[in-house]
């Protein structure tokens, strides 16, 4: 389908493309092992977050939580804010984003372009400062609404109802699904759907491992596990460091022509690991993974060029996924 | 050969500031016990009083989450690389802000 009533109707339905050059070579006569990329950068604002943003707003409208002219408050590190800004603009809401100041300049410009207002929480202050900022805002504006993507079932439902069925339709032979782990919505929703439909499917999480600044908690008890997270949906969970994520992101564009953000490189790293295991085991595999967004918003980091050491340094302390 | 353990900033008070320490053990439980003999108190931060892995502690063996490898019973080998991280996932600051806003 190529014609839609509005931009919101054009959300989802993204292409699944094969990676013939990055898929591992199998010995003669062995079953094929293939990698497939779901290009979520083809969504209206260029990331997978358009799906949950649209579902969360629709659900809030239907339940009466959101009323015309309301202000939505979103503590976000980027893509969800951009998606919500677009949806809020088209549906008539005001959006205020609270975000750490160590996100890329492109994200800030995009948000402002879509009409969102931004309140920065200092990166150096760590989560304690963000907590203080959020508390202050909450006190001053008790009428502002939050959609809370980390615990909102509509986030996972967006993927259960759209991403999962699209994958199964386009790749009925799917054996592995690999995606990034942040709010956990993509993996929980898509993972649950595929588990119900595909016997023996492996659901694999790739979690970005940031520089130390990002883990600036005062103690372990300040940690946080998203309410949506249910480990029983997953089979494995990989932690992928900045260096591997950058290396794979560069391979994606250099070898297959896919210009993606760094979280997609981290996801590809985990996808390649399971693909190579399948080759070793002599098993057939169709490994589908998520390209969560394009690389445009990260160009200013400089991490697409130069040595890997330079790139690692450039991304240190940044929320690159 | 020993097992290399990467310690996050917030737990380095137990390792004299060291970012990487070495230990040994055939399972994660054995490794944690071994580490605690030289870095007293570390075990108490990684495990709950009931003996399970702390909810907000993630431990990775060669970059894979140990909770999917048998948790504390996961088998370890010499040369393995262990990473300990607090559970914050992506957008840590966003989480914290959101949690505070909702009063959780």
Tab-separated table of C-alpha atoms in Angstrom:
chain	number	residue	atom	x	y	z
A	1	UNK	CA	0.000	0.000	0.000
A	2	UNK	CA	1.400	3.385	-0.901
A	3	UNK	CA	-1.409	5.871	-0.263
A	4	UNK	CA	-2.486	6.978	3.235
A	5	UNK	CA	-5.047	9.415	4.625
A	6	UNK	CA	-2.476	11.111	6.868
A	7	UNK	CA	1.086	10.727	8.111
A	8	UNK	CA	-0.144	8.885	11.213
A	9	UNK	CA	-1.705	6.233	8.975
A	10	UNK	CA	1.688	5.686	7.323
A	11	UNK	CA	3.193	4.358	10.569
A	12	UNK	CA	4.564	0.783	10.372
A	13	UNK	CA	4.530	-1.498	7.363
A	14	UNK	CA	8.304	-1.137	7.128
A	15	UNK	CA	10.404	-3.192	4.684
A	16	UNK	CA	12.333	-6.306	5.685
A	17	UNK	CA	15.509	-6.563	3.646
A	18	UNK	CA	18.008	-9.387	3.341
A	19	UNK	CA	21.695	-8.878	4.073
A	20	UNK	CA	23.341	-11.188	1.511
A	21	UNK	CA	26.837	-9.812	2.142
A	22	UNK	CA	26.820	-9.711	5.939
A	23	UNK	CA	25.081	-13.092	6.361
A	24	UNK	CA	27.666	-15.727	7.267
A	25	UNK	CA	28.879	-18.131	4.592
A	26	UNK	CA	27.843	-21.731	5.215
A	27	UNK	CA	29.761	-24.810	4.041
A	28	UNK	CA	28.594	-26.472	0.812
A	29	UNK	CA	25.422	-28.454	1.370
A	30	UNK	CA	24.757	-26.918	4.803
A	31	UNK	CA	21.390	-25.240	5.482
A	32	UNK	CA	21.291	-21.487	4.835
A	33	UNK	CA	21.808	-18.915	7.582
A	34	UNK	CA	20.387	-15.539	6.620
A	35	UNK	CA	20.177	-12.115	8.237
A	36	UNK	CA	17.181	-9.829	7.648
A	37	UNK	CA	16.934	-6.167	8.677
A	38	UNK	CA	13.577	-4.584	9.557
A	39	UNK	CA	14.047	-0.976	8.503
A	40	UNK	CA	12.240	0.980	11.206
A	41	UNK	CA	13.867	4.212	10.053
A	42	UNK	CA	11.165	4.176	7.332
A	43	UNK	CA	8.557	5.274	9.865
A	44	UNK	CA	7.155	8.859	9.743
A	45	UNK	CA	9.752	10.461	12.053
A	46	UNK	CA	12.492	7.970	11.222
A	47	UNK	CA	12.451	5.567	14.144
A	48	UNK	CA	10.698	2.538	15.593
A	49	UNK	CA	9.309	4.769	18.370
A	50	UNK	CA	6.552	6.068	16.093
A	51	UNK	CA	4.718	2.796	16.725
A	52	UNK	CA	4.489	3.003	20.544
A	53	UNK	CA	4.014	6.794	20.493
A	54	UNK	CA	0.947	6.465	18.278
A	55	UNK	CA	-0.455	3.538	20.288
A	56	UNK	CA	0.104	5.234	23.645
A	57	UNK	CA	-1.584	8.471	22.554
A	58	UNK	CA	-4.534	6.628	20.990
A	59	UNK	CA	-4.980	4.491	24.085
A	60	UNK	CA	-4.837	7.557	26.350
A	61	UNK	CA	-7.429	9.313	24.199
A	62	UNK	CA	-9.747	6.308	24.287
A	63	UNK	CA	-9.430	5.913	28.058
A	64	UNK	CA	-10.011	9.623	28.667
A	65	UNK	CA	-6.546	10.147	30.197
A	66	UNK	CA	-5.784	12.655	27.416
A	67	UNK	CA	-8.201	15.422	26.482
A	68	UNK	CA	-7.884	17.997	23.677
A	69	UNK	CA	-5.362	20.712	24.526
A	70	UNK	CA	-3.655	18.714	27.291
A	71	UNK	CA	0.082	18.970	27.975
A	72	UNK	CA	2.061	15.733	27.741
A	73	UNK	CA	5.278	15.412	29.767
A	74	UNK	CA	7.840	12.920	28.519
A	75	UNK	CA	11.180	12.166	30.196
A	76	UNK	CA	13.066	10.780	27.221
A	77	UNK	CA	16.529	10.436	25.778
A	78	UNK	CA	15.335	11.092	22.275
A	79	UNK	CA	13.423	9.053	19.725
A	80	UNK	CA	10.237	8.610	21.753
A	81	UNK	CA	10.165	12.341	22.314
A	82	UNK	CA	10.506	13.024	18.579
A	83	UNK	CA	7.730	10.540	17.769
A	84	UNK	CA	5.468	11.968	20.467
A	85	UNK	CA	6.187	15.491	19.275
A	86	UNK	CA	4.925	14.597	15.798
A	87	UNK	CA	1.859	12.755	17.109
A	88	UNK	CA	1.108	15.530	19.637
A	89	UNK	CA	1.335	18.185	16.906
A	90	UNK	CA	-1.068	16.325	14.623
A	91	UNK	CA	-3.491	15.440	17.436
A	92	UNK	CA	-3.462	18.851	19.132
A	93	UNK	CA	-1.423	18.440	22.332
A	94	UNK	CA	1.424	20.403	23.815
A	95	UNK	CA	4.550	18.331	24.546
A	96	UNK	CA	7.201	19.066	27.173
A	97	UNK	CA	10.292	16.817	27.081
A	98	UNK	CA	12.660	16.356	30.003
A	99	UNK	CA	15.976	15.040	28.765
A	100	UNK	CA	19.605	14.786	29.838
A	101	UNK	CA	21.784	17.388	28.155
A	102	UNK	CA	24.166	14.729	26.765
A	103	UNK	CA	21.965	13.746	23.827
A	104	UNK	CA	22.869	14.754	20.281
A	105	UNK	CA	22.213	18.266	18.962
A	106	UNK	CA	20.128	16.903	16.093
A	107	UNK	CA	17.599	15.424	18.514
A	108	UNK	CA	17.141	18.742	20.264
A	109	UNK	CA	16.660	20.581	16.965
A	110	UNK	CA	14.177	17.996	15.707
A	111	UNK	CA	12.112	18.213	18.879
A	112	UNK	CA	11.967	21.982	18.712
A	113	UNK	CA	11.065	21.820	15.012
A	114	UNK	CA	8.083	19.614	15.826
A	115	UNK	CA	7.060	22.173	18.432
A	116	UNK	CA	8.110	20.433	21.637
A	117	UNK	CA	9.439	22.332	24.633
A	118	UNK	CA	12.569	20.943	26.298
A	119	UNK	CA	13.727	20.976	29.896
A	120	UNK	CA	17.283	19.725	30.314
A	121	UNK	CA	18.523	17.727	33.271
A	122	UNK	CA	22.282	18.103	33.751
A	123	UNK	CA	24.247	15.034	32.553
A	124	UNK	CA	26.868	15.514	35.250
A	125	UNK	CA	24.241	15.422	37.966
A	126	UNK	CA	23.378	11.845	37.081
A	127	UNK	CA	20.026	10.343	37.856
A	128	UNK	CA	19.757	12.149	41.174
A	129	UNK	CA	19.612	15.476	39.385
A	130	UNK	CA	17.060	14.117	36.899
A	131	UNK	CA	14.944	12.919	39.798
A	132	UNK	CA	15.112	16.331	41.424
A	133	UNK	CA	14.187	18.049	38.149
A	134	UNK	CA	11.236	15.714	37.573
A	135	UNK	CA	9.952	16.169	41.113
A	136	UNK	CA	10.080	19.915	40.769
A	137	UNK	CA	8.164	19.837	37.491
A	138	UNK	CA	5.572	17.479	38.946
A	139	UNK	CA	4.982	19.829	41.873
A	140	UNK	CA	4.639	22.865	39.654
A	141	UNK	CA	2.389	21.229	37.033
A	142	UNK	CA	0.138	18.574	38.558
A	143	UNK	CA	-2.174	18.705	35.506
A	144	UNK	CA	0.470	17.581	32.986
A	145	UNK	CA	-0.014	14.033	31.665
A	146	UNK	CA	2.638	11.389	31.345
A	147	UNK	CA	2.405	8.373	29.065
A	148	UNK	CA	5.314	6.607	30.811
A	149	UNK	CA	6.639	4.364	28.037
A	150	UNK	CA	8.539	2.104	30.495
A	151	UNK	CA	5.356	0.846	32.078
A	152	UNK	CA	2.675	1.555	29.488
A	153	UNK	CA	1.198	-1.705	28.084
A	154	UNK	CA	0.265	0.183	24.882
A	155	UNK	CA	4.012	0.417	24.155
A	156	UNK	CA	4.391	-3.376	23.979
A	157	UNK	CA	0.958	-3.757	22.387
A	158	UNK	CA	2.042	-1.582	19.434
A	159	UNK	CA	4.633	-4.243	18.627
A	160	UNK	CA	2.349	-7.175	19.422
A	161	UNK	CA	-0.222	-5.822	16.964
A	162	UNK	CA	2.049	-4.439	14.230
A	163	UNK	CA	5.781	-5.312	14.313
A	164	UNK	CA	5.221	-8.990	15.142
A	165	UNK	CA	2.556	-9.709	12.491
A	166	UNK	CA	4.557	-7.803	9.850
A	167	UNK	CA	7.644	-9.923	10.547
A	168	UNK	CA	5.757	-13.196	10.423
A	169	UNK	CA	4.007	-12.161	7.196
A	170	UNK	CA	7.257	-11.213	5.485
A	171	UNK	CA	9.395	-14.035	6.910
A	172	UNK	CA	7.308	-17.101	7.798
A	173	UNK	CA	10.553	-19.101	8.187
A	174	UNK	CA	11.869	-16.801	10.959
A	175	UNK	CA	13.959	-18.621	13.598
A	176	UNK	CA	15.422	-15.706	15.605
A	177	UNK	CA	14.268	-12.183	16.448
A	178	UNK	CA	16.860	-9.718	17.750
A	179	UNK	CA	16.080	-6.214	19.019
A	180	UNK	CA	17.382	-3.576	21.383
A	181	UNK	CA	16.461	-3.509	25.062
A	182	UNK	CA	15.524	-0.100	26.458
A	183	UNK	CA	11.922	0.276	27.543
A	184	UNK	CA	11.720	-3.432	26.520
A	185	UNK	CA	8.504	-2.686	24.572
A	186	UNK	CA	9.785	-3.930	21.180
A	187	UNK	CA	11.029	-7.242	22.574
A	188	UNK	CA	8.070	-7.846	24.876
A	189	UNK	CA	5.405	-7.140	22.243
A	190	UNK	CA	7.059	-8.660	19.180
A	191	UNK	CA	8.527	-11.487	21.254
A	192	UNK	CA	5.174	-12.501	22.725
A	193	UNK	CA	3.477	-12.466	19.333
A	194	UNK	CA	6.180	-14.553	17.654
A	195	UNK	CA	6.303	-17.036	20.556
A	196	UNK	CA	2.581	-17.673	20.102
A	197	UNK	CA	2.951	-18.243	16.357
A	198	UNK	CA	6.380	-19.778	15.745
A	199	UNK	CA	7.455	-22.911	17.538
A	200	UNK	CA	11.007	-22.816	18.847
A	201	UNK	CA	11.616	-19.156	17.960
A	202	UNK	CA	14.513	-17.531	19.791
A	203	UNK	CA	13.947	-14.014	21.149
A	204	UNK	CA	17.219	-12.203	21.729
A	205	UNK	CA	17.926	-8.876	23.415
A	206	UNK	CA	20.848	-6.584	22.652
A	207	UNK	CA	21.428	-4.108	25.433
A	208	UNK	CA	23.681	-1.102	24.902
A	209	UNK	CA	26.581	-0.843	27.352
A	210	UNK	CA	27.343	2.843	27.729
A	211	UNK	CA	30.260	4.745	29.122
A	212	UNK	CA	30.520	4.934	32.898
A	213	UNK	CA	28.948	8.353	33.260
A	214	UNK	CA	25.599	6.942	32.216
A	215	UNK	CA	25.654	4.487	35.121
A	216	UNK	CA	26.169	7.307	37.597
A	217	UNK	CA	23.948	5.973	40.361
A	218	UNK	CA	24.752	6.633	43.969
A	219	UNK	CA	24.018	3.049	44.907
A	220	UNK	CA	22.599	-0.152	43.480
A	221	UNK	CA	19.178	0.420	45.035
A	222	UNK	CA	18.634	3.365	42.690
A	223	UNK	CA	18.594	0.961	39.739
A	224	UNK	CA	15.551	0.522	37.592
A	225	UNK	CA	13.957	-2.312	35.641
A	226	UNK	CA	11.105	-1.209	33.358
A	227	UNK	CA	7.687	-2.420	34.503
A	228	UNK	CA	7.098	-3.861	31.032
A	229	UNK	CA	10.058	-6.229	31.311
A	230	UNK	CA	9.236	-9.928	31.563
A	231	UNK	CA	12.412	-12.018	31.251
A	232	UNK	CA	10.411	-15.137	30.367
A	233	UNK	CA	9.804	-13.653	26.897
A	234	UNK	CA	13.557	-13.694	26.187
A	235	UNK	CA	15.924	-16.570	25.482
A	236	UNK	CA	19.147	-14.606	25.696
A	237	UNK	CA	20.332	-11.125	26.498
A	238	UNK	CA	23.609	-9.657	25.220
A	239	UNK	CA	25.401	-6.575	26.484
A	240	UNK	CA	27.091	-4.771	23.584
A	241	UNK	CA	29.775	-2.175	24.187
A	242	UNK	CA	30.300	1.051	22.284
A	243	UNK	CA	33.212	-0.291	20.209
A	244	UNK	CA	31.305	-3.305	18.852
A	245	UNK	CA	28.217	-1.180	18.208
A	246	UNK	CA	30.231	1.348	16.181
A	247	UNK	CA	32.070	-1.389	14.264
A	248	UNK	CA	28.816	-3.074	13.227
A	249	UNK	CA	27.064	0.219	12.442
A	250	UNK	CA	29.888	1.036	10.039
A	251	UNK	CA	29.711	-2.459	8.504
A	252	UNK	CA	25.989	-2.023	7.908
A	253	UNK	CA	26.528	1.047	5.751
A	254	UNK	CA	29.827	-0.032	4.177
A	255	UNK	CA	28.785	-3.577	3.248
A	256	UNK	CA	25.011	-3.424	2.854
A	257	UNK	CA	24.357	0.284	2.291
A	258	UNK	CA	22.151	0.644	5.365
A	259	UNK	CA	22.850	3.910	7.190
A	260	UNK	CA	21.712	3.268	10.763
A	261	UNK	CA	22.085	4.624	14.271
A	262	UNK	CA	24.446	2.973	16.760
A	263	UNK	CA	21.789	0.978	18.592
A	264	UNK	CA	21.225	-0.919	15.330
A	265	UNK	CA	24.934	-1.759	15.238
A	266	UNK	CA	24.631	-3.215	18.733
A	267	UNK	CA	21.624	-5.263	17.600
A	268	UNK	CA	23.486	-6.496	14.495
A	269	UNK	CA	26.378	-7.562	16.742
A	270	UNK	CA	24.074	-9.883	18.692
A	271	UNK	CA	22.359	-11.057	15.469
A	272	UNK	CA	25.726	-12.007	13.967
A	273	UNK	CA	26.649	-13.917	17.130
A	274	UNK	CA	23.559	-16.136	16.917
A	275	UNK	CA	23.939	-16.470	13.126
A	276	UNK	CA	27.492	-17.763	13.517
A	277	UNK	CA	26.370	-20.172	16.222
A	278	UNK	CA	23.766	-21.555	13.805
A	279	UNK	CA	26.441	-22.054	11.137
A	280	UNK	CA	28.615	-23.909	13.653
A	281	UNK	CA	25.676	-26.101	14.665
A	282	UNK	CA	24.769	-26.762	11.010
A	283	UNK	CA	21.272	-25.417	11.550
A	284	UNK	CA	19.081	-23.360	9.246
A	285	UNK	CA	18.473	-19.841	10.536
A	286	UNK	CA	16.503	-16.803	9.424
A	287	UNK	CA	17.589	-14.108	11.841
A	288	UNK	CA	15.463	-10.952	11.728
A	289	UNK	CA	16.784	-7.893	13.553
A	290	UNK	CA	15.619	-4.329	14.061
A	291	UNK	CA	17.224	-1.283	12.517
A	292	UNK	CA	15.752	1.106	15.058
A	293	UNK	CA	16.620	4.392	13.351
A	294	UNK	CA	18.808	5.993	10.696
A	295	UNK	CA	22.223	7.526	11.353
A	296	UNK	CA	21.300	11.124	10.613
A	297	UNK	CA	20.751	12.163	14.224
A	298	UNK	CA	24.203	10.890	15.237
A	299	UNK	CA	26.392	12.389	12.514
A	300	UNK	CA	27.510	15.228	14.779
A	301	UNK	CA	29.143	12.685	17.113
A	302	UNK	CA	31.757	12.111	14.391
A	303	UNK	CA	31.713	8.402	15.216
A	304	UNK	CA	31.074	7.252	11.625
A	305	UNK	CA	34.600	8.178	10.539
A	306	UNK	CA	38.135	7.908	11.922
A	307	UNK	CA	39.537	5.142	14.107
A	308	UNK	CA	37.397	2.985	16.379
A	309	UNK	CA	39.261	4.424	19.361
A	310	UNK	CA	38.285	7.944	18.331
A	311	UNK	CA	34.673	6.873	17.823
A	312	UNK	CA	34.573	5.167	21.199
A	313	UNK	CA	35.893	8.322	22.824
A	314	UNK	CA	33.394	10.496	20.941
A	315	UNK	CA	30.482	8.415	22.228
A	316	UNK	CA	31.757	8.028	25.780
A	317	UNK	CA	29.191	9.358	28.212
A	318	UNK	CA	26.544	9.727	25.484
A	319	UNK	CA	23.261	7.890	25.280
A	320	UNK	CA	23.967	6.528	21.823
A	321	UNK	CA	20.982	4.185	21.696
B	1	UNK	CA	44.601	-18.119	34.051
B	2	UNK	CA	41.921	-16.412	36.063
B	3	UNK	CA	38.536	-14.839	35.478
B	4	UNK	CA	38.532	-11.108	34.835
B	5	UNK	CA	35.783	-9.145	36.562
B	6	UNK	CA	34.817	-5.590	35.558
B	7	UNK	CA	33.445	-3.629	38.483
B	8	UNK	CA	31.124	-0.610	38.039
B	9	UNK	CA	32.018	2.727	39.616
B	10	UNK	CA	29.483	2.437	42.418
B	11	UNK	CA	30.994	-0.846	43.665
B	12	UNK	CA	34.649	0.165	43.491
B	13	UNK	CA	34.653	1.173	47.124
B	14	UNK	CA	34.856	-2.592	47.731
B	15	UNK	CA	37.805	-3.109	45.362
B	16	UNK	CA	40.008	-0.270	46.550
B	17	UNK	CA	39.026	1.699	43.473
B	18	UNK	CA	40.048	-1.042	41.034
B	19	UNK	CA	38.054	-1.168	37.797
B	20	UNK	CA	39.123	-4.727	36.999
B	21	UNK	CA	39.799	-7.468	39.534
B	22	UNK	CA	40.569	-11.143	39.128
B	23	UNK	CA	38.902	-14.126	40.683
B	24	UNK	CA	38.338	-17.827	40.242
B	25	UNK	CA	35.534	-20.329	40.550
B	26	UNK	CA	33.680	-22.928	38.520
B	27	UNK	CA	30.328	-21.224	38.997
B	28	UNK	CA	29.180	-17.661	39.523
B	29	UNK	CA	28.459	-18.457	43.179
B	30	UNK	CA	31.997	-19.745	43.661
B	31	UNK	CA	33.449	-16.689	41.923
B	32	UNK	CA	31.466	-14.268	44.109
B	33	UNK	CA	32.557	-16.147	47.247
B	34	UNK	CA	36.167	-15.972	46.075
B	35	UNK	CA	35.930	-12.237	45.320
B	36	UNK	CA	34.404	-11.563	48.742
B	37	UNK	CA	37.465	-13.039	50.506
B	38	UNK	CA	39.604	-10.224	49.071
B	39	UNK	CA	36.944	-7.551	48.557
B	40	UNK	CA	34.864	-7.869	51.691
B	41	UNK	CA	31.290	-6.625	51.394
B	42	UNK	CA	31.025	-7.050	47.628
B	43	UNK	CA	28.926	-10.191	47.947
B	44	UNK	CA	26.447	-8.334	50.123
B	45	UNK	CA	25.885	-5.781	47.361
B	46	UNK	CA	25.479	-8.348	44.572
B	47	UNK	CA	23.182	-10.780	46.374
B	48	UNK	CA	20.013	-10.352	48.392
B	49	UNK	CA	19.864	-11.527	52.029
B	50	UNK	CA	18.007	-14.602	50.682
B	51	UNK	CA	20.962	-15.421	48.457
B	52	UNK	CA	19.529	-14.502	45.043
B	53	UNK	CA	21.007	-12.093	42.549
B	54	UNK	CA	20.034	-8.517	43.448
B	55	UNK	CA	17.226	-7.230	41.211
B	56	UNK	CA	19.172	-4.161	40.160
B	57	UNK	CA	22.447	-5.987	39.501
B	58	UNK	CA	23.171	-7.371	36.047
B	59	UNK	CA	26.101	-9.738	35.569
B	60	UNK	CA	27.344	-10.700	32.115
B	61	UNK	CA	29.589	-13.648	31.229
B	62	UNK	CA	31.415	-12.851	27.991
B	63	UNK	CA	28.784	-10.176	27.316
B	64	UNK	CA	25.808	-12.486	27.895
B	65	UNK	CA	23.332	-11.950	30.778
B	66	UNK	CA	23.983	-14.620	33.393
B	67	UNK	CA	20.273	-14.817	34.259
B	68	UNK	CA	19.810	-16.672	30.959
B	69	UNK	CA	22.812	-18.944	31.584
B	70	UNK	CA	21.747	-20.482	34.874
B	71	UNK	CA	22.106	-17.383	37.057
B	72	UNK	CA	24.259	-18.087	40.134
B	73	UNK	CA	24.751	-21.696	38.958
B	74	UNK	CA	26.169	-20.574	35.588
B	75	UNK	CA	29.340	-22.462	34.724
B	76	UNK	CA	32.492	-20.368	34.414
B	77	UNK	CA	35.813	-21.154	32.781
B	78	UNK	CA	39.288	-19.688	33.092
B	79	UNK	CA	39.627	-16.812	30.675
B	80	UNK	CA	35.982	-15.803	30.923
B	81	UNK	CA	35.271	-12.114	31.184
B	82	UNK	CA	32.661	-10.983	33.702
B	83	UNK	CA	31.003	-7.565	33.676
B	84	UNK	CA	28.925	-6.296	36.581
B	85	UNK	CA	26.544	-3.421	35.841
B	86	UNK	CA	23.751	-1.699	37.741
B	87	UNK	CA	20.375	-2.209	36.057
B	88	UNK	CA	19.528	1.064	34.404
B	89	UNK	CA	19.270	0.117	30.694
B	90	UNK	CA	18.935	2.805	28.065
B	91	UNK	CA	18.006	6.324	28.999
B	92	UNK	CA	18.843	5.897	32.639
B	93	UNK	CA	18.202	9.496	33.426
B	94	UNK	CA	14.840	9.332	31.740
B	95	UNK	CA	13.888	6.298	33.818
B	96	UNK	CA	14.827	7.987	37.021
B	97	UNK	CA	12.954	11.131	36.125
B	98	UNK	CA	9.896	9.151	35.087
B	99	UNK	CA	9.974	7.031	38.209
B	100	UNK	CA	10.273	10.076	40.430
B	101	UNK	CA	7.451	11.832	38.655
B	102	UNK	CA	5.166	8.881	39.216
B	103	UNK	CA	6.357	8.422	42.769
B	104	UNK	CA	7.602	4.843	42.289
